[in-house]
Short mmCIF file of C-alpha atoms in Angstrom, two decimals:
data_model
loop_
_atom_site.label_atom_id
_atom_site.label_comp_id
_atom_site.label_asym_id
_atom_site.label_seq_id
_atom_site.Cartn_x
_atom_site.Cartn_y
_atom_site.Cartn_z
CA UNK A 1 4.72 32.05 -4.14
CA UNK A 2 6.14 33.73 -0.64
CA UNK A 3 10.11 33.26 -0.67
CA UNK A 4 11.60 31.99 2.40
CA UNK A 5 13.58 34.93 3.51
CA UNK A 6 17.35 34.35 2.64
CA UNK A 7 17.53 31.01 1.13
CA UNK A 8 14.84 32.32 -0.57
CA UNK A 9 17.19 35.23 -2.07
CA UNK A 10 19.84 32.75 -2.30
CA UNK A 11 18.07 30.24 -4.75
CA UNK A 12 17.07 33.25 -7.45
CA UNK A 13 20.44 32.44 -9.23
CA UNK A 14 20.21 30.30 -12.14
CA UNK A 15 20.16 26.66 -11.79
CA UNK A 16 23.33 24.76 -12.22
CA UNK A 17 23.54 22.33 -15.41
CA UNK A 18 24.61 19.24 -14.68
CA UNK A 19 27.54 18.21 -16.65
CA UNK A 20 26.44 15.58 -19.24
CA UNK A 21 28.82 12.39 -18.12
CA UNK A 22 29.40 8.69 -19.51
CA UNK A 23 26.15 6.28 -18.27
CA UNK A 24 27.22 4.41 -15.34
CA UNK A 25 26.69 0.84 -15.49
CA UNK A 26 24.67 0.35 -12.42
CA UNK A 27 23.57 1.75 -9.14
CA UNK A 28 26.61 1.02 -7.72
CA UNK A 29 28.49 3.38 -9.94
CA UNK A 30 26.16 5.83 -8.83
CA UNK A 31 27.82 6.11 -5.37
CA UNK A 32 24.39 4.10 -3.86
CA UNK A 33 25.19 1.91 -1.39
CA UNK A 34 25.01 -1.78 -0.92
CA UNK A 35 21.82 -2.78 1.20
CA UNK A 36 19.85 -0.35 -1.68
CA UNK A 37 21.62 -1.85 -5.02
CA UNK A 38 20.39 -5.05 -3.76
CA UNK A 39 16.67 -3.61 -3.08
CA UNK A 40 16.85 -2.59 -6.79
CA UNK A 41 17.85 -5.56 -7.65
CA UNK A 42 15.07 -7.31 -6.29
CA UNK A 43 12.70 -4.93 -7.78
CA UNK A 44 14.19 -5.52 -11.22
CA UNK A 45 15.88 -2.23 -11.22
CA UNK A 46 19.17 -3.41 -13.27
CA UNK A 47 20.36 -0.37 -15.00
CA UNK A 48 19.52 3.60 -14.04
CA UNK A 49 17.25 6.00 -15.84
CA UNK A 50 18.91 8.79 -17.88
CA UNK A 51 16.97 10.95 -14.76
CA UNK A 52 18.79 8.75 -12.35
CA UNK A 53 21.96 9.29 -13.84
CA UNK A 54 22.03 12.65 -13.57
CA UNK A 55 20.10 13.10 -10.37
CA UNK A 56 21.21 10.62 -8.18
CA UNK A 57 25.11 11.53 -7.56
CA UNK A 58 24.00 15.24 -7.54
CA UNK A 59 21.60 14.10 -4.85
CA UNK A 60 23.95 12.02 -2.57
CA UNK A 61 26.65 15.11 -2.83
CA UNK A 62 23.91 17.51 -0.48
CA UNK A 63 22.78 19.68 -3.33
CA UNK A 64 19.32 20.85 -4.48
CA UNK A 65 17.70 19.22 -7.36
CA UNK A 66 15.54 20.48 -10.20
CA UNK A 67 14.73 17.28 -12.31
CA UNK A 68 13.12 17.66 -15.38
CA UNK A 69 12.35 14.52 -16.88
CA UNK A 70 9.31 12.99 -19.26
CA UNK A 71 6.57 10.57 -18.06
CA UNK A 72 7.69 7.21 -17.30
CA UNK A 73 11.42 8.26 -16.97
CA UNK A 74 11.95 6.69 -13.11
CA UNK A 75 11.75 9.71 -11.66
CA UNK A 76 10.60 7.89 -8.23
CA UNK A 77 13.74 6.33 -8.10
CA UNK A 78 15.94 9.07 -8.92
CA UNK A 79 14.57 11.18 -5.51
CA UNK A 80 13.92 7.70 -3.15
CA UNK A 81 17.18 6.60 -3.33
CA UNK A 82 19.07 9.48 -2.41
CA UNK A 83 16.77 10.06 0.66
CA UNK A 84 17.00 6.69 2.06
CA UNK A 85 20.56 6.68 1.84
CA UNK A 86 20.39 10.08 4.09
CA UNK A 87 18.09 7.77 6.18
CA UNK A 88 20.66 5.21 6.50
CA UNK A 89 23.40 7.79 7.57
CA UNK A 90 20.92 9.47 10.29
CA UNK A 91 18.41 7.58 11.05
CA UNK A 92 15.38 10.05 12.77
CA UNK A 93 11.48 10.51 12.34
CA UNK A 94 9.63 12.53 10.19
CA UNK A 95 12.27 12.43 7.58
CA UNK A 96 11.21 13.13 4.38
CA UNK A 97 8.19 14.89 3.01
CA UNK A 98 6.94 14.28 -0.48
CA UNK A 99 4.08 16.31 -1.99
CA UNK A 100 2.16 15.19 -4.99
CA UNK A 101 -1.00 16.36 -6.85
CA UNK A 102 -3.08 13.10 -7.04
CA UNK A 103 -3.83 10.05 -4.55
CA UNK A 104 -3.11 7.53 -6.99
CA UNK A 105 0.24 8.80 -7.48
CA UNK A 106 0.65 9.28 -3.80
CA UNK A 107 0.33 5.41 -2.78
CA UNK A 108 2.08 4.19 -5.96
CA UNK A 109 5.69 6.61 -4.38
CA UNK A 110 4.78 4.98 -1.03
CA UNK A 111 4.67 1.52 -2.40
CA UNK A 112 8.00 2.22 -3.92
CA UNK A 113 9.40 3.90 -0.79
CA UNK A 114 8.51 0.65 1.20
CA UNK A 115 9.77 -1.87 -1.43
CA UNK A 116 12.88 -0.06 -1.58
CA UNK A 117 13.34 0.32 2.09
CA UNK A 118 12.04 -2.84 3.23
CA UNK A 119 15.50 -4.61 4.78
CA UNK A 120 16.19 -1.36 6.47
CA UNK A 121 12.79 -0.74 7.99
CA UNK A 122 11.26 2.02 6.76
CA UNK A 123 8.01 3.39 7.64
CA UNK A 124 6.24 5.11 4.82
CA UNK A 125 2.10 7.09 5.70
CA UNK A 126 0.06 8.21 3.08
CA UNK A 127 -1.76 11.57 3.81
CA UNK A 128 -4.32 12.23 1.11
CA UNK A 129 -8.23 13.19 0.91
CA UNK A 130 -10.98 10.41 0.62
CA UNK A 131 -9.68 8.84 3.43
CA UNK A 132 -10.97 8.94 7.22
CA UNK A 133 -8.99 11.74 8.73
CA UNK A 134 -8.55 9.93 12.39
CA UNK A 135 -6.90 6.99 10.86
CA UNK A 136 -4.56 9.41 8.97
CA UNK A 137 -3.59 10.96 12.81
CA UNK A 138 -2.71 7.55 14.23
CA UNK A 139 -0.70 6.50 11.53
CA UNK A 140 0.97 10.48 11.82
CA UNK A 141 1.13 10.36 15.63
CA UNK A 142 3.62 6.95 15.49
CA UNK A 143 5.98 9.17 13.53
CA UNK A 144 6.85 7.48 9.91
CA UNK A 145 10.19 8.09 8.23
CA UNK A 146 8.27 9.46 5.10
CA UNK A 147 5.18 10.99 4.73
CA UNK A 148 3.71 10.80 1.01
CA UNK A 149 0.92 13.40 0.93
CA UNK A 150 -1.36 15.86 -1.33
CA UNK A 151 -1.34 19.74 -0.17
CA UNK A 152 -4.72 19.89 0.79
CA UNK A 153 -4.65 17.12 3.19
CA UNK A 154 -1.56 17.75 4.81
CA UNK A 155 -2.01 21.57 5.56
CA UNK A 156 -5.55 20.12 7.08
CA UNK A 157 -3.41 17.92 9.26
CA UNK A 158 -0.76 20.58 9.74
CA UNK A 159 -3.60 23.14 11.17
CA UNK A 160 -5.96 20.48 13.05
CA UNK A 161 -4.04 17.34 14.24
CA UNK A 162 -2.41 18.25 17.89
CA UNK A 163 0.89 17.00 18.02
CA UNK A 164 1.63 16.80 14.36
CA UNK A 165 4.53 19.25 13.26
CA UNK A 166 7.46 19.00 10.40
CA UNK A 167 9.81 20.85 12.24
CA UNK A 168 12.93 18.22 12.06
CA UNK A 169 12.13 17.57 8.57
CA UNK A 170 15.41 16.56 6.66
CA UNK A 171 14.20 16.89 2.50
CA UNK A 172 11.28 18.06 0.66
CA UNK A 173 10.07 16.34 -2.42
CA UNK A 174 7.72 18.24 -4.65
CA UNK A 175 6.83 15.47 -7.67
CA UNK A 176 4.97 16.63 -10.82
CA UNK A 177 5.46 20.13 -9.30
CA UNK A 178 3.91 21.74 -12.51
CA UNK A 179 0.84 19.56 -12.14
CA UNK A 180 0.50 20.47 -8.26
CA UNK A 181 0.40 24.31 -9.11
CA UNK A 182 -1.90 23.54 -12.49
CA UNK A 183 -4.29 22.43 -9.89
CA UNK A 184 -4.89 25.55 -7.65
CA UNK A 185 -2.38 24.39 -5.03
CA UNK A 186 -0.60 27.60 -4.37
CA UNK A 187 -1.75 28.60 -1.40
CA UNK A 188 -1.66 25.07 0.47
CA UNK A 189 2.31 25.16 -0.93
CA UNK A 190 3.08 28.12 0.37
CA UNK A 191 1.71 27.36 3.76
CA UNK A 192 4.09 23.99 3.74
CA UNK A 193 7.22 26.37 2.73
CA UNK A 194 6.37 28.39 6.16
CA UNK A 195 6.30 25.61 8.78
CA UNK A 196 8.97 23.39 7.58
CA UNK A 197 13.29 24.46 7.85
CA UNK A 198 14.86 26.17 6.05
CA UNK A 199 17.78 24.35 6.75
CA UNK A 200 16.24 21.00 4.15
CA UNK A 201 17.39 19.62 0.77
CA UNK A 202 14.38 20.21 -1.34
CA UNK A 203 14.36 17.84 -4.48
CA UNK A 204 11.59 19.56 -7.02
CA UNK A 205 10.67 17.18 -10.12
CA UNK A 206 8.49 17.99 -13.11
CA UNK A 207 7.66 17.73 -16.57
CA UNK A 208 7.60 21.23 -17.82
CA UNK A 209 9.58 24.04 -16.44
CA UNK A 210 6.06 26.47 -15.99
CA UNK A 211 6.31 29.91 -14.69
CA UNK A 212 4.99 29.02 -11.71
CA UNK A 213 7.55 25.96 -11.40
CA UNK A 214 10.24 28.50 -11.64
CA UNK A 215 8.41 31.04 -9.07
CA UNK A 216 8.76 27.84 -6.96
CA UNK A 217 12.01 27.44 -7.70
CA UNK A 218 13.07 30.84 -6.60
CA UNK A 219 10.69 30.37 -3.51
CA UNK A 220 11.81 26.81 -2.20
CA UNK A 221 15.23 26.02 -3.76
CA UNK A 222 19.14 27.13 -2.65
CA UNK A 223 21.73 27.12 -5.41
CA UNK A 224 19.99 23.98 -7.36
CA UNK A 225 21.34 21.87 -9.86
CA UNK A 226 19.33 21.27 -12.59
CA UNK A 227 19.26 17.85 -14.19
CA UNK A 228 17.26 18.05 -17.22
CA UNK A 229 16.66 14.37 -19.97
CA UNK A 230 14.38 16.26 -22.49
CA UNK A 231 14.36 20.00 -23.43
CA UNK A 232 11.31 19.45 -25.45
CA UNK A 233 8.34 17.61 -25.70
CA UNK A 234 8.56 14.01 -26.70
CA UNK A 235 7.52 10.53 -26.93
CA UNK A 236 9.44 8.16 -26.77
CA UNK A 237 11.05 6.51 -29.22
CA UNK A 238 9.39 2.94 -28.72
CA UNK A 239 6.11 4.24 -28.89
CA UNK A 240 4.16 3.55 -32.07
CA UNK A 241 2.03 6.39 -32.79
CA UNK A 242 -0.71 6.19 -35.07
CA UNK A 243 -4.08 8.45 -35.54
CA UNK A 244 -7.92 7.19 -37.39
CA UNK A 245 -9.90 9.47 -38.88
CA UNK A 246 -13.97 8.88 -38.13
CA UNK A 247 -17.44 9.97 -38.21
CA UNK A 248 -17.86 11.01 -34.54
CA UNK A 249 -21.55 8.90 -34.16
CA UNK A 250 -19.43 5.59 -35.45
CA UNK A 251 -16.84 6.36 -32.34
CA UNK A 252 -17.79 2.95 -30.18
CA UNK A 253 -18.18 0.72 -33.35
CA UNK A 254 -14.08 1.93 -34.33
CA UNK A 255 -13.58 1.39 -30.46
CA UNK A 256 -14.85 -2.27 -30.17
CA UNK A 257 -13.36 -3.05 -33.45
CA UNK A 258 -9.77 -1.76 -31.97
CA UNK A 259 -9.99 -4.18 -29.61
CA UNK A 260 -10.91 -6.71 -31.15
CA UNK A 261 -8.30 -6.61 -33.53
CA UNK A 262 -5.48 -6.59 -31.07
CA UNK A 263 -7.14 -8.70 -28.77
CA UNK A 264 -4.70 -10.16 -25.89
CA UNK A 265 -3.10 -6.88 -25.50
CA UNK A 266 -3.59 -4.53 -22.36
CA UNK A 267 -5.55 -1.38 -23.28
CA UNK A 268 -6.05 1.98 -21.39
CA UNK A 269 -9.13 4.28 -23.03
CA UNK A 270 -8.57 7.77 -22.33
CA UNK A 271 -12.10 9.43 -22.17
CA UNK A 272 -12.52 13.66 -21.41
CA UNK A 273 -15.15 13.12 -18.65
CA UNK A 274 -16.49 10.93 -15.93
CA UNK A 275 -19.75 10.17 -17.41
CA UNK A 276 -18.25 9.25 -21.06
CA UNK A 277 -15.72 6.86 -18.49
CA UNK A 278 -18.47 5.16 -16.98
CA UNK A 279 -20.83 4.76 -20.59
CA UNK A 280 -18.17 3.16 -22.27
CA UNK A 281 -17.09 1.24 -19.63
CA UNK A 282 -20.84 -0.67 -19.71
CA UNK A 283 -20.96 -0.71 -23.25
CA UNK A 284 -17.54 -2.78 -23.25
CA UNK A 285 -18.67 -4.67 -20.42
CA UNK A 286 -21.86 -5.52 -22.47
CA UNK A 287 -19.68 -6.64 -25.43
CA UNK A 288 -17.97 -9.14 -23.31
CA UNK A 289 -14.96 -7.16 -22.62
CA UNK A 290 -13.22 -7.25 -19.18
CA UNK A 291 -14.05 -3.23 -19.09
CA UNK A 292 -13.09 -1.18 -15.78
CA UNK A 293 -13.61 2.92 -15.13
CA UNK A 294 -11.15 5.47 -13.32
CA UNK A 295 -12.60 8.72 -12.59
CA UNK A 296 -12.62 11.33 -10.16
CA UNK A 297 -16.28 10.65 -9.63
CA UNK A 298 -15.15 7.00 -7.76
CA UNK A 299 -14.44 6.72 -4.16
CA UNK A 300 -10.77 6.34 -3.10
CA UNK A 301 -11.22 2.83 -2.06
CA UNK A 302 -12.80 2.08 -5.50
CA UNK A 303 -10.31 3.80 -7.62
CA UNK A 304 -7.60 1.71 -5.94
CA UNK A 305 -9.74 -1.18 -6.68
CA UNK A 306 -9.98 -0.31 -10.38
CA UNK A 307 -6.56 0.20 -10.53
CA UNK A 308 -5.06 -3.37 -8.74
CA UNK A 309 -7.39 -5.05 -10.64
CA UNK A 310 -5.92 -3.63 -13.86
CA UNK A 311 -2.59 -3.92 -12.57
CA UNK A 312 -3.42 -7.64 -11.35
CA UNK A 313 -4.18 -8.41 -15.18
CA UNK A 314 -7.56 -9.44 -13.89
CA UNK A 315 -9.37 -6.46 -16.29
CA UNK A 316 -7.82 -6.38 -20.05
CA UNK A 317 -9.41 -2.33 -20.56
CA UNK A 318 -9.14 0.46 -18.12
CA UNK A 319 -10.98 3.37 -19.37
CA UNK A 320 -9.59 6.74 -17.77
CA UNK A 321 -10.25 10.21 -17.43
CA UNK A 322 -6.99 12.63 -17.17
CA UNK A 323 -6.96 11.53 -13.27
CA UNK A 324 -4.66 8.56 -14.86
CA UNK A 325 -2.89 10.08 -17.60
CA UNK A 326 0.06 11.28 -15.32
CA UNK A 327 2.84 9.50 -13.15
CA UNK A 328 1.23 6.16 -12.50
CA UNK A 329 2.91 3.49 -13.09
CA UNK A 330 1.15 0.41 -14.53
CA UNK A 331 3.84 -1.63 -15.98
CA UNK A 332 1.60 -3.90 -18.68
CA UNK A 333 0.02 -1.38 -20.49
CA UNK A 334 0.13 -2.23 -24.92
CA UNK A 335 -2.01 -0.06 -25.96
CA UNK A 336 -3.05 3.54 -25.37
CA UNK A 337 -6.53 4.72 -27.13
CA UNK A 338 -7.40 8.34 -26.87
CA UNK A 339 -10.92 7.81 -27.28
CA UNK A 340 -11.66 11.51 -27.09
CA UNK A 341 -8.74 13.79 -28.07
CA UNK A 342 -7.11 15.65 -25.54
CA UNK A 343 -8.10 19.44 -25.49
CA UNK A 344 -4.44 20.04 -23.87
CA UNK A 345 -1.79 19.28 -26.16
CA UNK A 346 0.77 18.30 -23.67
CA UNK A 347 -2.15 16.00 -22.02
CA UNK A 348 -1.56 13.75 -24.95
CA UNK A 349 2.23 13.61 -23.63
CA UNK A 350 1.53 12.00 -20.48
CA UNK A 351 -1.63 9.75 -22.02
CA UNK A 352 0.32 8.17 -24.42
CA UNK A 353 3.50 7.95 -22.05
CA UNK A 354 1.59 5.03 -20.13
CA UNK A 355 2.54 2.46 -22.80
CA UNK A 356 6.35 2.41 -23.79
CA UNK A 357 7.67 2.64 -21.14
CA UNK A 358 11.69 1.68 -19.26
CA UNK A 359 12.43 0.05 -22.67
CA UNK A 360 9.38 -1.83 -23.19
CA UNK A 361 7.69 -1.24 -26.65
CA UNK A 362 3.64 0.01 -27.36
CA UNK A 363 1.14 1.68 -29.28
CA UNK A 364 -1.02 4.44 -29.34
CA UNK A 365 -4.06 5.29 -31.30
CA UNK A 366 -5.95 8.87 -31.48
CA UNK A 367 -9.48 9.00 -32.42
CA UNK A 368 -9.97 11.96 -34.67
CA UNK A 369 -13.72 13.33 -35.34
CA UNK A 370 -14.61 15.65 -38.05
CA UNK A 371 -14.75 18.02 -34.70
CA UNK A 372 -11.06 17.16 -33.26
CA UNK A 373 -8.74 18.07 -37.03
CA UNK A 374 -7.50 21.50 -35.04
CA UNK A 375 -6.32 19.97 -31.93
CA UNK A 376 -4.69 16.85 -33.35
CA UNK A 377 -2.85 19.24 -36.07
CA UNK A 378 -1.59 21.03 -32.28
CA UNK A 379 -0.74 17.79 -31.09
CA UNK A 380 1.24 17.08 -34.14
CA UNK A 381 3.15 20.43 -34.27
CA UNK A 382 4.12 19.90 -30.24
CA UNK A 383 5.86 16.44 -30.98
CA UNK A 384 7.18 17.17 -34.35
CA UNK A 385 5.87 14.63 -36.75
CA UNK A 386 3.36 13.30 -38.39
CA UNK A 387 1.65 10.67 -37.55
CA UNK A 388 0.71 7.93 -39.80
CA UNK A 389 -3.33 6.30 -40.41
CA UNK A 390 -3.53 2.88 -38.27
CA UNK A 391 -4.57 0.21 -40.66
CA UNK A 392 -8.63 -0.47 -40.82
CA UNK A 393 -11.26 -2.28 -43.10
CA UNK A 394 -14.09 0.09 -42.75
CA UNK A 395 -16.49 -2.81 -44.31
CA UNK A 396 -15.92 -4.74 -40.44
CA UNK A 397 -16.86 -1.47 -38.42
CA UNK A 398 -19.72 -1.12 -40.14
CA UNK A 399 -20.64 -4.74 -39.65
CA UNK A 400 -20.10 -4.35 -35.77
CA UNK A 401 -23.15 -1.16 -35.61
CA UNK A 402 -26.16 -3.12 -34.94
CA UNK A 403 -24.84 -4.89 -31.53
CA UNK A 404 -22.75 -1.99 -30.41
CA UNK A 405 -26.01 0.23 -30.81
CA UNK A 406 -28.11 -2.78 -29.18
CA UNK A 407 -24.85 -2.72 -26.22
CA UNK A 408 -25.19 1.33 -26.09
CA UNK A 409 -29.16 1.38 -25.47
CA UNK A 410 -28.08 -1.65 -22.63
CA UNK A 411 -25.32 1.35 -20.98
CA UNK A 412 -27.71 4.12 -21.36
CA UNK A 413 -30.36 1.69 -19.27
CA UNK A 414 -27.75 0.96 -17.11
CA UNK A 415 -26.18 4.22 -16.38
CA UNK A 416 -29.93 5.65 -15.43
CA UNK A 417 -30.24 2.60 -13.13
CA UNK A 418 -27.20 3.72 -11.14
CA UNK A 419 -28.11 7.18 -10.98
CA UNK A 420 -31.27 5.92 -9.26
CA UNK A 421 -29.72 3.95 -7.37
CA UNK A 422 -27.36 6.41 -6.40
CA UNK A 423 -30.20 9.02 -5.22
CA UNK A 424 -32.65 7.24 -3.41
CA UNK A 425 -29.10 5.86 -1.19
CA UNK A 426 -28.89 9.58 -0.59
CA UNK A 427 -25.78 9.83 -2.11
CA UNK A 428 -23.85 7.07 -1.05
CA UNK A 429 -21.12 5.85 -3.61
CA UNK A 430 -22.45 3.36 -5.91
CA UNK A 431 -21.07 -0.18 -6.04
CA UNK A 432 -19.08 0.51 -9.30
CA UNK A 433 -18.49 -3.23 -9.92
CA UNK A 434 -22.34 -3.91 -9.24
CA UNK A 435 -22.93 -1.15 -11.90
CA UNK A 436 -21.03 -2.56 -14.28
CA UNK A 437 -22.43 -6.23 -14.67
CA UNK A 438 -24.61 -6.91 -16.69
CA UNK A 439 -28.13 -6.59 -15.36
CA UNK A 440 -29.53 -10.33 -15.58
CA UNK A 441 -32.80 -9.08 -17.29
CA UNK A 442 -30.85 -7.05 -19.55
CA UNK A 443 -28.54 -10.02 -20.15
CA UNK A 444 -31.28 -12.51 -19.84
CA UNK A 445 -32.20 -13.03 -24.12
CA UNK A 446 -28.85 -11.60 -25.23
CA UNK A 447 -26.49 -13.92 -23.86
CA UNK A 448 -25.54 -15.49 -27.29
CA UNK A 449 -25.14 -11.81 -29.22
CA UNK A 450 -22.55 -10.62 -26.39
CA UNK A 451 -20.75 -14.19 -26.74
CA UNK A 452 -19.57 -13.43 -30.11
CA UNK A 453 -17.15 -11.17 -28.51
#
């Protein structure tokens, strides 16, 4: 990571700790002002985050931040605030710049930036891939107080869009910085670090402090303070945690089961790959099941679907690949299933940190294969515990195999269907919803077998 000449030099020091003080009561305390209490207030923002705490003073006094913070820890808040108070003070254009690693989590910081901001007027723009790149230059060319953007995209705008240029840019966000660099985003970084001031307040959040996070650090930061909630890895503490132990071929039969016992909850399925996403997606939706994939494999516009409709409680199961696992925030979620076990032991981290989470209670449950006893015994050393069997009677999986295996040969029909589809269309995204109803001659017979879910 280039260094930025001398406040380059200037940020190798150490970070500052921030001193641990007495929890303020509300924003107020904080030192935030008014008009923005009351924008919390409205979006049911009553008391601050331990990360808010700590950041948000730090923040308003001019300093550099380096937050380090777990999943689900309102670390949106803790950099949104700050800047829109600096927004209040001098109100100018092109204001603030914050850089994430994924679309989702890209709109969800603009929605927030927006609610937050809405009695003062603030214009947020979205600059991510997936998305028509002339409708991204309009939107850039009528100047919005924040720009919410991935490093790809915006370097593409940076080089190609006439006009465009960050040159009066006030404060830098980087938000799950260690995730931006995990995913080969060096280069587009370091690029951003070159065209924007020097003179900037540079807030830099993440959930592990990575070599490369503190190579950043040195590169991007000026005598920061460093405003850290957890040291280690952790859950949290309202998260129940629980593991089963199965055959690998029975995995869908201790799925549907799952859900059927805790029926009326909200479920996210974590699943290692696209295809596996989709599969189980039409097997659930075969069962009866209000089923709905996220995977990288989806358009933007259908992700976002997927995603309001879970949000919108109108789907009961979202089944996810990794793309979800980190900073989203979906406030509903019961239950967390890692249907395949993460190969990453910190992936299980941010999986299982989208239940639980600002107070609420939730559960998680890891599948565990006769393939998977290594990396859950890694999972279990990185948390520091044990983890305790969920309750199951064996004798009603086994009486759920014959229609899950009837509902897998319907997915597998299905799945080939789509991929047909999907080629002779050249290409062309599929209609996932279309994909995932049931085909009316597949359904046609087998309407009263998929009932009794």
């Amino acid at each position: 990571m280039a260094a930025e000449g001398e406040s380059g030099k200037a940020a190798g020091l150490e970070a500052e700790e921030v001193p641990v003080v007495e929890e303020p009561r509300s924003f107020k305390d904080l030192g935030v002002t008014d008009v923005l209490c009351e924008a919390c207030d409205q979006l049911g923002w009553k008391v601050p985050t331990k990360i808010q705490v700590e950041a948000i003073p730090v923040a308003l006094q001019g300093r550099d931040i380096i937050g380090l913070a777990e999943t689900g820890s309102g670390k949106t808040g803790a950099f949104a605030l700050p800047i829109l108070q600096a927004l209040l003070d001098a109100p100018q254009r092109l204001f603030a710049l914050v850089l994430t690693p994924t679309r989702e989590l890209a709109f969800q910081i603009s929605e927030q930036f927006e609610a937050l901001g809405s009695s003062i007027g603030v214009h947020s723009a979205v600059i991510v891939g997936g998305i028509d790149s002339m409708s991204q230059s309009l939107a850039l060319a009528k100047k919005p107080h924040i720009i919410i953007a991935t490093p790809g995209r915006l370097v593409d705008h940076l080089e190609n869009t006439k006009g465009f240029n960050l040159r009066a840019l006030k404060f830098l966000v980087m938000d799950e910085a260690d995730r931006i660099l995990n995913m080969d985003f060096e280069t587009e970084v370091d690029k951003i670090l070159k065209v924007i001031p020097r003179d900037r307040k540079t807030f830099l959040f993440s959930a592990t402090m990575t070599k490369q996070v503190q190579k950043l650090q040195r590169a991007a930061l000026k005598n920061p303070v460093k405003c850290a909630v957890s040291s280690k890895y952790q859950t949290v503490e309202k998260l129940q945690q629980y593991y089963i132990f199965i055959p690998s071929k029975f995995k869908d039969s201790y799925l549907v089961y799952i859900l059927n016992e805790l029926a009326g909850n909200s479920f996210m399925v974590f699943c290692s790959t696209c295809n596996n996403t989709q599969r189980t997606a039409l097997l659930l939706r075969n069962l009866g099941f209000t089923a709905i994939p996220l995977h990288g494999q989806m358009s933007q516009n259908k992700r976002l679907g997927s995603l309001n409709k879970f949000k919108a409680k109108a789907r009961s199961v979202l089944l996810a690949t990794d793309v979800a696992s980190r900073g989203l925030d979906i406030p509903h979620v019961d239950v967390v299933i890692n249907f395949d076990i993460p190969t990453h032991s910190k992936d299980y981290i941010h999986r299982v940190g989208r239940t639980a989470r600002a107070g609420r209670s939730g559960k998680s449950i890891t599948f565990v294969t006769q393939y998977d006893v290594e990396l859950f015994q890694r999972i279990e050393h990185l948390i520091g515990k044990k983890l305790p069997a969920f309750p199951m009677q064996e004798e009603e999986v086994m009486m759920l195999t014959e229609r899950v295996a009837e509902a897998q040969r319907f997915a597998r029909m299905e799945l080939r269907e789509q991929g047909e589809k999907k080629r002779s269309r050249n290409g062309d995204d599929d209609d996932t919803e279309e994909a995932l109803g049931v085909r009316k001659k597949v359904a046609g017979g087998k309407k009263k077998k998929r009932k009794a879910f």
